[in-house]
GROMACS .gro file of C-alpha atoms in nm:
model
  109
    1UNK     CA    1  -4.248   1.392   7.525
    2UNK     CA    2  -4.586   1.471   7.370
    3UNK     CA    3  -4.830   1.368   7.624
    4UNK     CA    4  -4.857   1.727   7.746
    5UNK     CA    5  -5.018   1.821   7.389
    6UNK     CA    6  -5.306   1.778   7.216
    7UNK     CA    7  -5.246   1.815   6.794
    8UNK     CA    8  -5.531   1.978   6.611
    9UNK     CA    9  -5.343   1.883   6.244
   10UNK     CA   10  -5.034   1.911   6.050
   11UNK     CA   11  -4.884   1.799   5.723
   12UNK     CA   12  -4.574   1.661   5.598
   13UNK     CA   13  -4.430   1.779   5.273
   14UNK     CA   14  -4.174   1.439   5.281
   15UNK     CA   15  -4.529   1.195   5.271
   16UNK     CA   16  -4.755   1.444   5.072
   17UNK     CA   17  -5.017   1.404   5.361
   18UNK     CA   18  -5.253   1.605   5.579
   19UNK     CA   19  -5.326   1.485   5.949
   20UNK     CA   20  -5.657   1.645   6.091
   21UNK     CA   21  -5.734   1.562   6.438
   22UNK     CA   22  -6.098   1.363   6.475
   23UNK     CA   23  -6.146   1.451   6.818
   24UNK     CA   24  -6.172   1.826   6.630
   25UNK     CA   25  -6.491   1.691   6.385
   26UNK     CA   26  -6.716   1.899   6.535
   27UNK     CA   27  -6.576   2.223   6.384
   28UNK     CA   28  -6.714   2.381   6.153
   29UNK     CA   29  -6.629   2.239   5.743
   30UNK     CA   30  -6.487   2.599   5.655
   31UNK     CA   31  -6.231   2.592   5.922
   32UNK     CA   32  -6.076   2.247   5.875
   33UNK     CA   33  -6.065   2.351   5.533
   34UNK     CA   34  -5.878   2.638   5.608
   35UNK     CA   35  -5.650   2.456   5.837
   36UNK     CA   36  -5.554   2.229   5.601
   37UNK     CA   37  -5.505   2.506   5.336
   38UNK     CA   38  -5.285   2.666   5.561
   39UNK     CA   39  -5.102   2.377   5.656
   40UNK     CA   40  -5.011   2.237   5.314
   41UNK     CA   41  -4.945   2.599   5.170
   42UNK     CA   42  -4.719   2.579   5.414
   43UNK     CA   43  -4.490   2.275   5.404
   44UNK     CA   44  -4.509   2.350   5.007
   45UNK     CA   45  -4.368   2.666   5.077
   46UNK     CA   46  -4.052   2.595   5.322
   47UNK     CA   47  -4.093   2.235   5.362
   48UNK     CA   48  -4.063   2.033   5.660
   49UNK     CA   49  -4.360   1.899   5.876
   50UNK     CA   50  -4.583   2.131   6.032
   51UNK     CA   51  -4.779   2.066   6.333
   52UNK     CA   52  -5.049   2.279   6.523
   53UNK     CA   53  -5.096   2.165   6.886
   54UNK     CA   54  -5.214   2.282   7.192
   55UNK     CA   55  -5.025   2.288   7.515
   56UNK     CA   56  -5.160   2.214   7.873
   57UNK     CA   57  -5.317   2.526   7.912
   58UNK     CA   58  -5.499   2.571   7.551
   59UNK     CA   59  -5.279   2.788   7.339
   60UNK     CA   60  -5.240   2.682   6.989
   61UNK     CA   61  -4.877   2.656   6.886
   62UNK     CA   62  -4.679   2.557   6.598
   63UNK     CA   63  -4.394   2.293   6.562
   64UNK     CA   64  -4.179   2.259   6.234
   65UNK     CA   65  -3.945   1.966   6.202
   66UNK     CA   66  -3.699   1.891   5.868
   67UNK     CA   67  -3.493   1.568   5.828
   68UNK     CA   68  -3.142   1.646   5.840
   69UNK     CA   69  -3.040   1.590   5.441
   70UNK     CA   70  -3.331   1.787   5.304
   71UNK     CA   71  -3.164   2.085   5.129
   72UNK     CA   72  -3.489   2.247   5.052
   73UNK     CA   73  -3.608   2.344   5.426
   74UNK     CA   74  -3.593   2.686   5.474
   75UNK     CA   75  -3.550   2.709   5.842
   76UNK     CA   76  -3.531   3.168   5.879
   77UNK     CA   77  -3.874   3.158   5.609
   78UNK     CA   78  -3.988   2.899   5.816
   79UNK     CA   79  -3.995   3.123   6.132
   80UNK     CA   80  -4.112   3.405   5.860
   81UNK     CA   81  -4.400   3.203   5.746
   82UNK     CA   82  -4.513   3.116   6.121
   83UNK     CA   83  -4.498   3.471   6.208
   84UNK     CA   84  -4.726   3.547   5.884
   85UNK     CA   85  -4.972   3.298   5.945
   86UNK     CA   86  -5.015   3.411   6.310
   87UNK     CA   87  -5.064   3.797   6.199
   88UNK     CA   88  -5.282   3.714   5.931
   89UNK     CA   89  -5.514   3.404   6.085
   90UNK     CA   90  -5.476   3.588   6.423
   91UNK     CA   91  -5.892   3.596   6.469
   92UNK     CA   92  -5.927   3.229   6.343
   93UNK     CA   93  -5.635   3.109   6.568
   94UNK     CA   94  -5.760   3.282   6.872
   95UNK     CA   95  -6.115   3.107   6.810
   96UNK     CA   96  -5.914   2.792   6.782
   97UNK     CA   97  -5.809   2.839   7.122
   98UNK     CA   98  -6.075   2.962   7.344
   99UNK     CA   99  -6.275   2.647   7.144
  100UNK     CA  100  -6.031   2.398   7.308
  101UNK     CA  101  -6.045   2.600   7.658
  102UNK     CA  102  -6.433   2.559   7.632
  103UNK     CA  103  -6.513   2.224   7.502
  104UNK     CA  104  -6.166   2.005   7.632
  105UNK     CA  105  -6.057   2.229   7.899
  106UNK     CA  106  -6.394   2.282   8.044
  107UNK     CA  107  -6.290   2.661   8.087
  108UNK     CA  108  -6.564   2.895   8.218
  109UNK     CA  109  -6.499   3.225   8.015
   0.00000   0.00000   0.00000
């Protein structure tokens, strides 16, 4: 199911844990700390696991996932949030993508 995506990082409000990506060391300090700001900002917010991933052809998308019982998710200010982030991080996540096209895709652009 996942072997068409690559994940940059997520977190899991259920564990209390950040996942960053090693294959991704090379960026710059300031942007995995953003990332992870922005990850666990969000899961604290509307719960759930978040995951940022690329698909086959190098756009960076989001996944949320709650377990069934967990009365806290907010699955419409999850959506919300998403939308947010995007608007807001728009410049960092479009250098997040043409960086994958460049170094793992080997895109010329």
């Amino acid at each position: 199911m996942y072997a068409d995506r690559t994940v940059l990082c997520g977190a899991n409000s259920y564990k209390q844990k950040y996942y960053f990506n090693e294959d991704f060391s090379t960026l710059p300090q300031q942007v995995k700390d953003e990332l992870k700001i922005m990850c666990v900002l969000f899961t604290e917010d509307v719960g759930g696991v978040l995951t940022l991933w690329y698909d086959e052809e190098g756009s960076l998308e989001f996944t949320v996932e709650a377990q069934e019982a967990d009365g806290r998710f907010d699955e419409i200010g999850s959506g919300l949030k998403i939308k947010q982030i995007q608007q807001e991080k728009r410049e960092l996540l479009e250098a997040l993508e043409l960086y994958y096209k460049v170094f793992f895709l080997n895109e010329d652009v």
